[in-house]
């Protein structure tokens, strides 16, 4: 079995070194800076995790909620006759739960698809994209052929069982539907879609995540970004990548593998990456913040401790006597 799919291997994010990827199935390329080390752990003994640094394990991401077009004020800008911002000539990459490619929101008026390509990481029966080792790729020609048939899913079996990816894609680039008073933000853009496979169970076990929890691992997301970027770059067209997934794991200093990759891409012309802000703004899960209740303290003797109160204190600390 392909190690990137095999539960008997951990997927660890490591730095590239010269010659590391040559004729070696122990490593899978991620991008110019990082690759995946497939480390065999047949016994899944969590006591052995000290062999690997915590930050080498891919972060787990889950789905973010759909946004509201009207609340964002997009419709006012979109309808401005001086701007005409409808996305013509632009490619939108959606890396999510897949897409219902049969939905009329993703078709031209002649029943042909506006989707340039779909990479379904969950289907292993067809040919993967060039430069990748798993999943199945469906291009525009085969999708159009499927749409003309009486049973599209028998030809292109990819679908969006969850519905989140379809909703996100329609919000961004869904075609106008006057009967529903609906239009996506950029209804004339075309789409490249990546359907993420779910995270490995061994990774969920490491982070004490329930086996049935829907989440995705960082390495698959990076590969999805690389696929979308490479496809758009071959066509020489502007690209916007949407990541409507989020995580509260690891640091938020933008130093991780995904953040650094996105930062590098955004330095390039005609590339933009849009990331969901998250759904936990009012859940008090931040490192910095005001203490709403008296903190618990337990001390012996006259110790002095530094208490970091809030980010708004300009990172100042006060010394407090604990009696």
mmCIF file of C-alpha atoms in Angstrom:
data_model
loop_
_atom_site.group_PDB
_atom_site.id
_atom_site.type_symbol
_atom_site.label_atom_id
_atom_site.label_comp_id
_atom_site.label_asym_id
_atom_site.label_seq_id
_atom_site.Cartn_x
_atom_site.Cartn_y
_atom_site.Cartn_z
ATOM 1 C CA UNK A 1 0.000 0.000 0.000
ATOM 2 C CA UNK A 2 1.057 3.581 -0.654
ATOM 3 C CA UNK A 3 2.654 4.763 2.592
ATOM 4 C CA UNK A 4 0.807 8.073 2.465
ATOM 5 C CA UNK A 5 -2.413 6.041 2.830
ATOM 6 C CA UNK A 6 -1.093 3.317 5.141
ATOM 7 C CA UNK A 7 -2.134 3.532 8.799
ATOM 8 C CA UNK A 8 1.068 1.697 9.737
ATOM 9 C CA UNK A 9 3.067 4.838 8.984
ATOM 10 C CA UNK A 10 3.118 8.207 10.669
ATOM 11 C CA UNK A 11 3.403 11.163 8.305
ATOM 12 C CA UNK A 12 6.029 13.539 9.707
ATOM 13 C CA UNK A 13 6.876 16.949 8.257
ATOM 14 C CA UNK A 14 10.639 17.358 7.803
ATOM 15 C CA UNK A 15 12.930 19.735 5.928
ATOM 16 C CA UNK A 16 14.144 18.830 2.463
ATOM 17 C CA UNK A 17 17.744 17.778 1.978
ATOM 18 C CA UNK A 18 19.684 17.204 -1.208
ATOM 19 C CA UNK A 19 18.909 13.803 -2.728
ATOM 20 C CA UNK A 20 16.357 12.886 -0.073
ATOM 21 C CA UNK A 21 13.534 12.291 -2.564
ATOM 22 C CA UNK A 22 15.488 10.369 -5.189
ATOM 23 C CA UNK A 23 14.131 6.812 -5.619
ATOM 24 C CA UNK A 24 12.977 6.727 -2.023
ATOM 25 C CA UNK A 25 9.386 5.856 -1.117
ATOM 26 C CA UNK A 26 10.072 6.719 2.531
ATOM 27 C CA UNK A 27 9.660 10.396 1.628
ATOM 28 C CA UNK A 28 6.938 12.284 -0.251
ATOM 29 C CA UNK A 29 7.564 15.779 -1.599
ATOM 30 C CA UNK A 30 5.403 18.563 -0.152
ATOM 31 C CA UNK A 31 6.976 21.712 -1.584
ATOM 32 C CA UNK A 32 10.366 23.350 -2.064
ATOM 33 C CA UNK A 33 11.063 23.454 1.670
ATOM 34 C CA UNK A 34 9.348 20.444 3.257
ATOM 35 C CA UNK A 35 8.623 16.801 2.603
ATOM 36 C CA UNK A 36 6.808 13.973 4.392
ATOM 37 C CA UNK A 37 8.795 11.304 6.218
ATOM 38 C CA UNK A 38 6.768 8.091 6.472
ATOM 39 C CA UNK A 39 7.850 6.554 9.787
ATOM 40 C CA UNK A 40 6.791 2.968 10.411
ATOM 41 C CA UNK A 41 5.018 2.393 13.725
ATOM 42 C CA UNK A 42 3.303 -1.007 13.509
ATOM 43 C CA UNK A 43 2.590 -1.230 17.246
ATOM 44 C CA UNK A 44 1.171 2.325 17.518
ATOM 45 C CA UNK A 45 2.738 2.682 20.956
ATOM 46 C CA UNK A 46 2.129 6.259 22.075
ATOM 47 C CA UNK A 47 4.973 5.919 24.565
ATOM 48 C CA UNK A 48 7.353 6.042 21.598
ATOM 49 C CA UNK A 49 6.262 9.524 20.571
ATOM 50 C CA UNK A 50 9.277 10.984 22.335
ATOM 51 C CA UNK A 51 11.299 9.752 19.361
ATOM 52 C CA UNK A 52 9.744 12.478 17.218
ATOM 53 C CA UNK A 53 9.357 16.199 18.002
ATOM 54 C CA UNK A 54 5.761 17.285 18.490
ATOM 55 C CA UNK A 55 5.985 19.903 15.746
ATOM 56 C CA UNK A 56 6.843 17.232 13.153
ATOM 57 C CA UNK A 57 3.332 15.799 13.296
ATOM 58 C CA UNK A 58 0.816 17.377 10.904
ATOM 59 C CA UNK A 59 -1.750 19.702 12.450
ATOM 60 C CA UNK A 60 -5.382 18.596 12.305
ATOM 61 C CA UNK A 61 -7.939 20.917 10.708
ATOM 62 C CA UNK A 62 -11.723 20.872 10.701
ATOM 63 C CA UNK A 63 -14.421 22.701 8.748
ATOM 64 C CA UNK A 64 -15.238 26.366 9.268
ATOM 65 C CA UNK A 65 -18.791 27.670 8.960
ATOM 66 C CA UNK A 66 -20.092 29.275 5.758
ATOM 67 C CA UNK A 67 -20.020 33.067 5.535
ATOM 68 C CA UNK A 68 -22.808 35.451 4.580
ATOM 69 C CA UNK A 69 -22.355 37.312 1.312
ATOM 70 C CA UNK A 70 -24.792 40.062 2.206
ATOM 71 C CA UNK A 71 -23.192 40.760 5.594
ATOM 72 C CA UNK A 72 -19.764 41.052 4.034
ATOM 73 C CA UNK A 73 -20.894 43.880 1.743
ATOM 74 C CA UNK A 74 -19.632 42.047 -1.341
ATOM 75 C CA UNK A 75 -22.805 42.603 -3.352
ATOM 76 C CA UNK A 76 -22.433 46.386 -3.147
ATOM 77 C CA UNK A 77 -18.915 46.244 -4.581
ATOM 78 C CA UNK A 78 -19.716 43.555 -7.120
ATOM 79 C CA UNK A 79 -22.610 45.513 -8.656
ATOM 80 C CA UNK A 80 -20.592 48.719 -9.040
ATOM 81 C CA UNK A 81 -20.587 49.368 -12.828
ATOM 82 C CA UNK A 82 -17.149 50.977 -12.640
ATOM 83 C CA UNK A 83 -15.567 47.831 -11.194
ATOM 84 C CA UNK A 84 -17.397 44.855 -12.727
ATOM 85 C CA UNK A 85 -15.753 42.363 -10.388
ATOM 86 C CA UNK A 86 -17.203 39.045 -11.509
ATOM 87 C CA UNK A 87 -14.068 36.930 -11.665
ATOM 88 C CA UNK A 88 -13.708 36.547 -15.418
ATOM 89 C CA UNK A 89 -10.372 34.932 -16.239
ATOM 90 C CA UNK A 90 -9.670 34.096 -12.588
ATOM 91 C CA UNK A 91 -9.242 30.593 -11.175
ATOM 92 C CA UNK A 92 -10.601 29.790 -7.716
ATOM 93 C CA UNK A 93 -9.087 26.816 -5.899
ATOM 94 C CA UNK A 94 -11.311 25.187 -3.268
ATOM 95 C CA UNK A 95 -9.618 22.689 -0.937
ATOM 96 C CA UNK A 96 -12.367 21.119 1.125
ATOM 97 C CA UNK A 97 -14.845 18.210 1.203
ATOM 98 C CA UNK A 98 -15.266 18.048 -2.569
ATOM 99 C CA UNK A 99 -17.979 19.434 -4.822
ATOM 100 C CA UNK A 100 -21.298 18.427 -6.361
ATOM 101 C CA UNK A 101 -20.134 18.988 -9.922
ATOM 102 C CA UNK A 102 -23.648 18.262 -11.259
ATOM 103 C CA UNK A 103 -25.102 21.315 -9.494
ATOM 104 C CA UNK A 104 -26.247 24.017 -11.944
ATOM 105 C CA UNK A 105 -24.310 26.659 -9.980
ATOM 106 C CA UNK A 106 -21.110 25.247 -11.494
ATOM 107 C CA UNK A 107 -22.233 25.024 -15.121
ATOM 108 C CA UNK A 108 -22.201 27.347 -18.083
ATOM 109 C CA UNK A 109 -25.507 27.939 -19.865
ATOM 110 C CA UNK A 110 -24.756 25.111 -22.309
ATOM 111 C CA UNK A 111 -24.603 22.475 -19.538
ATOM 112 C CA UNK A 112 -20.810 22.386 -19.628
ATOM 113 C CA UNK A 113 -18.784 22.599 -16.445
ATOM 114 C CA UNK A 114 -16.974 25.618 -15.071
ATOM 115 C CA UNK A 115 -14.710 23.240 -13.158
ATOM 116 C CA UNK A 116 -11.268 22.879 -14.710
ATOM 117 C CA UNK A 117 -10.215 19.905 -12.619
ATOM 118 C CA UNK A 118 -11.035 17.855 -9.520
ATOM 119 C CA UNK A 119 -8.438 15.979 -7.489
ATOM 120 C CA UNK A 120 -10.254 13.517 -5.244
ATOM 121 C CA UNK A 121 -7.765 12.293 -2.643
ATOM 122 C CA UNK A 122 -10.232 9.654 -1.401
ATOM 123 C CA UNK A 123 -10.567 7.670 -4.657
ATOM 124 C CA UNK A 124 -7.636 5.403 -5.534
ATOM 125 C CA UNK A 125 -9.029 3.692 -8.662
ATOM 126 C CA UNK A 126 -8.067 6.278 -11.295
ATOM 127 C CA UNK A 127 -4.827 7.983 -12.262
ATOM 128 C CA UNK A 128 -3.488 10.522 -9.738
ATOM 129 C CA UNK A 129 -2.323 13.954 -10.887
ATOM 130 C CA UNK A 130 1.140 14.171 -12.397
ATOM 131 C CA UNK A 131 3.719 14.498 -9.642
ATOM 132 C CA UNK A 132 1.427 13.003 -6.980
ATOM 133 C CA UNK A 133 1.139 9.416 -5.775
ATOM 134 C CA UNK A 134 -2.469 8.978 -4.646
ATOM 135 C CA UNK A 135 -6.038 9.999 -5.380
ATOM 136 C CA UNK A 136 -7.781 10.407 -8.741
ATOM 137 C CA UNK A 137 -7.824 13.397 -11.083
ATOM 138 C CA UNK A 138 -10.801 14.334 -13.261
ATOM 139 C CA UNK A 139 -10.280 17.031 -15.883
ATOM 140 C CA UNK A 140 -12.830 19.274 -17.559
ATOM 141 C CA UNK A 141 -13.252 17.004 -20.585
ATOM 142 C CA UNK A 142 -14.203 13.915 -18.572
ATOM 143 C CA UNK A 143 -16.516 15.969 -16.333
ATOM 144 C CA UNK A 144 -18.337 17.338 -19.395
ATOM 145 C CA UNK A 145 -18.607 13.808 -20.783
ATOM 146 C CA UNK A 146 -20.132 12.674 -17.492
ATOM 147 C CA UNK A 147 -22.625 15.556 -17.484
ATOM 148 C CA UNK A 148 -23.846 14.560 -20.943
ATOM 149 C CA UNK A 149 -24.509 10.989 -19.820
ATOM 150 C CA UNK A 150 -27.550 9.737 -17.992
ATOM 151 C CA UNK A 151 -25.477 8.617 -15.002
ATOM 152 C CA UNK A 152 -22.652 11.110 -14.344
ATOM 153 C CA UNK A 153 -21.406 9.483 -11.133
ATOM 154 C CA UNK A 154 -20.727 6.218 -12.949
ATOM 155 C CA UNK A 155 -18.124 8.069 -15.023
ATOM 156 C CA UNK A 156 -16.827 10.632 -12.535
ATOM 157 C CA UNK A 157 -17.631 9.106 -9.124
ATOM 158 C CA UNK A 158 -16.388 12.002 -7.004
ATOM 159 C CA UNK A 159 -19.036 13.701 -4.876
ATOM 160 C CA UNK A 160 -19.433 15.888 -1.806
ATOM 161 C CA UNK A 161 -21.118 13.770 0.855
ATOM 162 C CA UNK A 162 -20.731 16.476 3.491
ATOM 163 C CA UNK A 163 -21.869 19.478 1.444
ATOM 164 C CA UNK A 164 -19.438 21.951 2.993
ATOM 165 C CA UNK A 165 -17.153 22.176 -0.030
ATOM 166 C CA UNK A 166 -20.110 22.640 -2.380
ATOM 167 C CA UNK A 167 -21.487 25.420 -0.183
ATOM 168 C CA UNK A 168 -18.133 27.209 -0.033
ATOM 169 C CA UNK A 169 -17.620 26.889 -3.792
ATOM 170 C CA UNK A 170 -21.114 28.223 -4.507
ATOM 171 C CA UNK A 171 -20.634 31.190 -2.160
ATOM 172 C CA UNK A 172 -17.414 32.085 -3.936
ATOM 173 C CA UNK A 173 -18.148 31.238 -7.556
ATOM 174 C CA UNK A 174 -21.708 29.958 -7.879
ATOM 175 C CA UNK A 175 -23.519 31.068 -11.012
ATOM 176 C CA UNK A 176 -26.470 33.473 -10.672
ATOM 177 C CA UNK A 177 -29.927 32.046 -10.040
ATOM 178 C CA UNK A 178 -32.624 34.721 -10.343
ATOM 179 C CA UNK A 179 -35.323 32.411 -8.982
ATOM 180 C CA UNK A 180 -33.376 32.104 -5.722
ATOM 181 C CA UNK A 181 -32.043 35.694 -5.729
ATOM 182 C CA UNK A 182 -28.570 34.195 -5.536
ATOM 183 C CA UNK A 183 -25.187 34.795 -7.081
ATOM 184 C CA UNK A 184 -21.709 33.849 -5.962
ATOM 185 C CA UNK A 185 -19.077 36.482 -5.307
ATOM 186 C CA UNK A 186 -17.262 35.832 -8.614
ATOM 187 C CA UNK A 187 -19.796 33.951 -10.772
ATOM 188 C CA UNK A 188 -17.626 34.086 -13.906
ATOM 189 C CA UNK A 189 -14.550 32.477 -12.328
ATOM 190 C CA UNK A 190 -13.565 28.869 -12.986
ATOM 191 C CA UNK A 191 -12.780 26.291 -10.329
ATOM 192 C CA UNK A 192 -10.106 23.801 -9.383
ATOM 193 C CA UNK A 193 -11.299 21.526 -6.579
ATOM 194 C CA UNK A 194 -9.422 19.279 -4.164
ATOM 195 C CA UNK A 195 -11.408 16.796 -2.099
ATOM 196 C CA UNK A 196 -9.348 16.103 1.006
ATOM 197 C CA UNK A 197 -9.054 12.622 2.423
ATOM 198 C CA UNK A 198 -9.692 12.348 6.152
ATOM 199 C CA UNK A 199 -6.777 12.369 8.564
ATOM 200 C CA UNK A 200 -5.163 9.072 9.451
ATOM 201 C CA UNK A 201 -6.509 7.364 12.550
ATOM 202 C CA UNK A 202 -2.985 7.108 13.968
ATOM 203 C CA UNK A 203 -2.739 10.913 13.885
ATOM 204 C CA UNK A 204 -6.124 11.294 15.565
ATOM 205 C CA UNK A 205 -4.935 8.910 18.260
ATOM 206 C CA UNK A 206 -1.826 10.996 18.899
ATOM 207 C CA UNK A 207 -3.885 14.135 19.470
ATOM 208 C CA UNK A 208 -6.659 12.305 21.382
ATOM 209 C CA UNK A 209 -9.275 13.083 18.729
ATOM 210 C CA UNK A 210 -12.317 10.823 18.459
ATOM 211 C CA UNK A 211 -12.070 8.259 15.680
ATOM 212 C CA UNK A 212 -15.310 9.453 14.064
ATOM 213 C CA UNK A 213 -14.392 13.166 14.208
ATOM 214 C CA UNK A 214 -14.231 14.803 10.785
ATOM 215 C CA UNK A 215 -10.795 16.363 10.378
ATOM 216 C CA UNK A 216 -8.017 16.657 7.853
ATOM 217 C CA UNK A 217 -4.261 16.558 8.207
ATOM 218 C CA UNK A 218 -1.875 19.328 7.311
ATOM 219 C CA UNK A 219 0.175 17.340 4.812
ATOM 220 C CA UNK A 220 -2.839 16.611 2.590
ATOM 221 C CA UNK A 221 -3.804 20.291 2.685
ATOM 222 C CA UNK A 222 -0.309 21.373 1.611
ATOM 223 C CA UNK A 223 -0.428 18.868 -1.248
ATOM 224 C CA UNK A 224 -3.812 20.275 -2.260
ATOM 225 C CA UNK A 225 -2.403 23.802 -2.303
ATOM 226 C CA UNK A 226 0.535 22.640 -4.403
ATOM 227 C CA UNK A 227 -1.784 20.922 -6.886
ATOM 228 C CA UNK A 228 -4.019 23.963 -7.345
ATOM 229 C CA UNK A 229 -1.067 26.337 -7.648
ATOM 230 C CA UNK A 230 0.750 24.141 -10.187
ATOM 231 C CA UNK A 231 -2.395 23.779 -12.306
ATOM 232 C CA UNK A 232 -3.097 27.516 -12.410
ATOM 233 C CA UNK A 233 0.555 28.322 -13.075
ATOM 234 C CA UNK A 234 0.546 26.057 -16.152
ATOM 235 C CA UNK A 235 -2.429 28.002 -17.493
ATOM 236 C CA UNK A 236 -0.826 31.341 -16.631
ATOM 237 C CA UNK A 237 -3.955 32.706 -14.968
ATOM 238 C CA UNK A 238 -4.630 34.572 -11.700
ATOM 239 C CA UNK A 239 -5.401 32.289 -8.773
ATOM 240 C CA UNK A 240 -7.290 32.635 -5.512
ATOM 241 C CA UNK A 241 -7.129 29.676 -3.104
ATOM 242 C CA UNK A 242 -9.839 29.290 -0.471
ATOM 243 C CA UNK A 243 -9.198 27.330 2.739
ATOM 244 C CA UNK A 244 -12.437 27.230 4.729
ATOM 245 C CA UNK A 245 -10.858 25.025 7.376
ATOM 246 C CA UNK A 246 -9.290 25.977 10.675
ATOM 247 C CA UNK A 247 -7.419 24.659 13.693
ATOM 248 C CA UNK A 248 -6.520 25.739 17.214
ATOM 249 C CA UNK A 249 -3.482 23.477 17.340
ATOM 250 C CA UNK A 250 0.149 24.621 17.420
ATOM 251 C CA UNK A 251 1.392 28.191 17.615
ATOM 252 C CA UNK A 252 -0.176 31.085 15.743
ATOM 253 C CA UNK A 253 3.066 32.796 14.757
ATOM 254 C CA UNK A 254 2.754 31.720 11.086
ATOM 255 C CA UNK A 255 5.976 29.702 11.378
ATOM 256 C CA UNK A 256 4.558 26.263 10.566
ATOM 257 C CA UNK A 257 4.850 24.390 7.280
ATOM 258 C CA UNK A 258 1.443 25.460 5.944
ATOM 259 C CA UNK A 259 1.767 29.088 7.004
ATOM 260 C CA UNK A 260 5.250 29.476 5.553
ATOM 261 C CA UNK A 261 4.152 27.883 2.278
ATOM 262 C CA UNK A 262 1.129 30.184 2.003
ATOM 263 C CA UNK A 263 3.277 33.205 2.836
ATOM 264 C CA UNK A 264 5.711 32.279 0.074
ATOM 265 C CA UNK A 265 2.937 31.820 -2.484
ATOM 266 C CA UNK A 266 1.354 35.147 -1.614
ATOM 267 C CA UNK A 267 4.603 36.901 -2.498
ATOM 268 C CA UNK A 268 4.129 35.784 -6.096
ATOM 269 C CA UNK A 269 2.195 37.846 -8.647
ATOM 270 C CA UNK A 270 -1.419 36.856 -9.381
ATOM 271 C CA UNK A 271 -1.678 34.542 -6.362
ATOM 272 C CA UNK A 272 -3.867 35.106 -3.323
ATOM 273 C CA UNK A 273 -4.838 32.765 -0.497
ATOM 274 C CA UNK A 274 -7.948 33.326 1.602
ATOM 275 C CA UNK A 275 -8.156 31.487 4.924
ATOM 276 C CA UNK A 276 -11.151 31.217 7.237
ATOM 277 C CA UNK A 277 -10.765 33.265 10.401
ATOM 278 C CA UNK A 278 -12.226 30.496 12.560
ATOM 279 C CA UNK A 279 -15.370 29.975 14.597
ATOM 280 C CA UNK A 280 -13.997 30.370 18.124
ATOM 281 C CA UNK A 281 -13.610 34.108 18.586
ATOM 282 C CA UNK A 282 -15.811 34.227 21.696
ATOM 283 C CA UNK A 283 -14.793 30.927 23.307
ATOM 284 C CA UNK A 284 -11.896 32.320 25.322
ATOM 285 C CA UNK A 285 -9.433 29.881 23.871
ATOM 286 C CA UNK A 286 -6.737 32.470 23.240
ATOM 287 C CA UNK A 287 -3.404 32.613 25.020
ATOM 288 C CA UNK A 288 -3.775 36.299 25.791
ATOM 289 C CA UNK A 289 -6.860 37.920 27.297
ATOM 290 C CA UNK A 290 -8.337 39.600 30.316
ATOM 291 C CA UNK A 291 -8.962 37.420 33.355
ATOM 292 C CA UNK A 292 -12.675 37.597 34.091
ATOM 293 C CA UNK A 293 -12.438 35.773 37.442
ATOM 294 C CA UNK A 294 -9.874 35.767 40.208
ATOM 295 C CA UNK A 295 -7.067 33.358 39.305
ATOM 296 C CA UNK A 296 -6.396 30.370 41.525
ATOM 297 C CA UNK A 297 -3.041 30.404 43.277
ATOM 298 C CA UNK A 298 -1.287 27.951 45.526
ATOM 299 C CA UNK A 299 2.059 28.996 46.950
ATOM 300 C CA UNK A 300 4.277 28.362 49.936
ATOM 301 C CA UNK A 301 6.191 31.248 51.476
ATOM 302 C CA UNK A 302 6.757 34.671 49.988
ATOM 303 C CA UNK A 303 7.291 33.772 46.344
ATOM 304 C CA UNK A 304 7.257 36.282 43.575
ATOM 305 C CA UNK A 305 5.679 35.315 40.239
ATOM 306 C CA UNK A 306 5.310 37.128 36.936
ATOM 307 C CA UNK A 307 1.670 37.223 35.803
ATOM 308 C CA UNK A 308 1.017 37.998 32.137
ATOM 309 C CA UNK A 309 -2.355 39.730 32.154
ATOM 310 C CA UNK A 310 -3.282 40.652 28.610
ATOM 311 C CA UNK A 311 -1.939 41.509 25.212
ATOM 312 C CA UNK A 312 -3.344 45.025 25.546
ATOM 313 C CA UNK A 313 -0.900 45.641 28.375
ATOM 314 C CA UNK A 314 1.778 45.819 25.658
ATOM 315 C CA UNK A 315 3.262 42.544 26.887
ATOM 316 C CA UNK A 316 4.065 44.084 30.270
ATOM 317 C CA UNK A 317 4.039 41.932 33.367
ATOM 318 C CA UNK A 318 3.560 42.788 36.964
ATOM 319 C CA UNK A 319 5.207 41.173 39.900
ATOM 320 C CA UNK A 320 2.755 39.932 42.475
ATOM 321 C CA UNK A 321 3.479 38.733 45.989
ATOM 322 C CA UNK A 322 1.865 35.368 46.601
ATOM 323 C CA UNK A 323 1.266 34.991 50.307
#
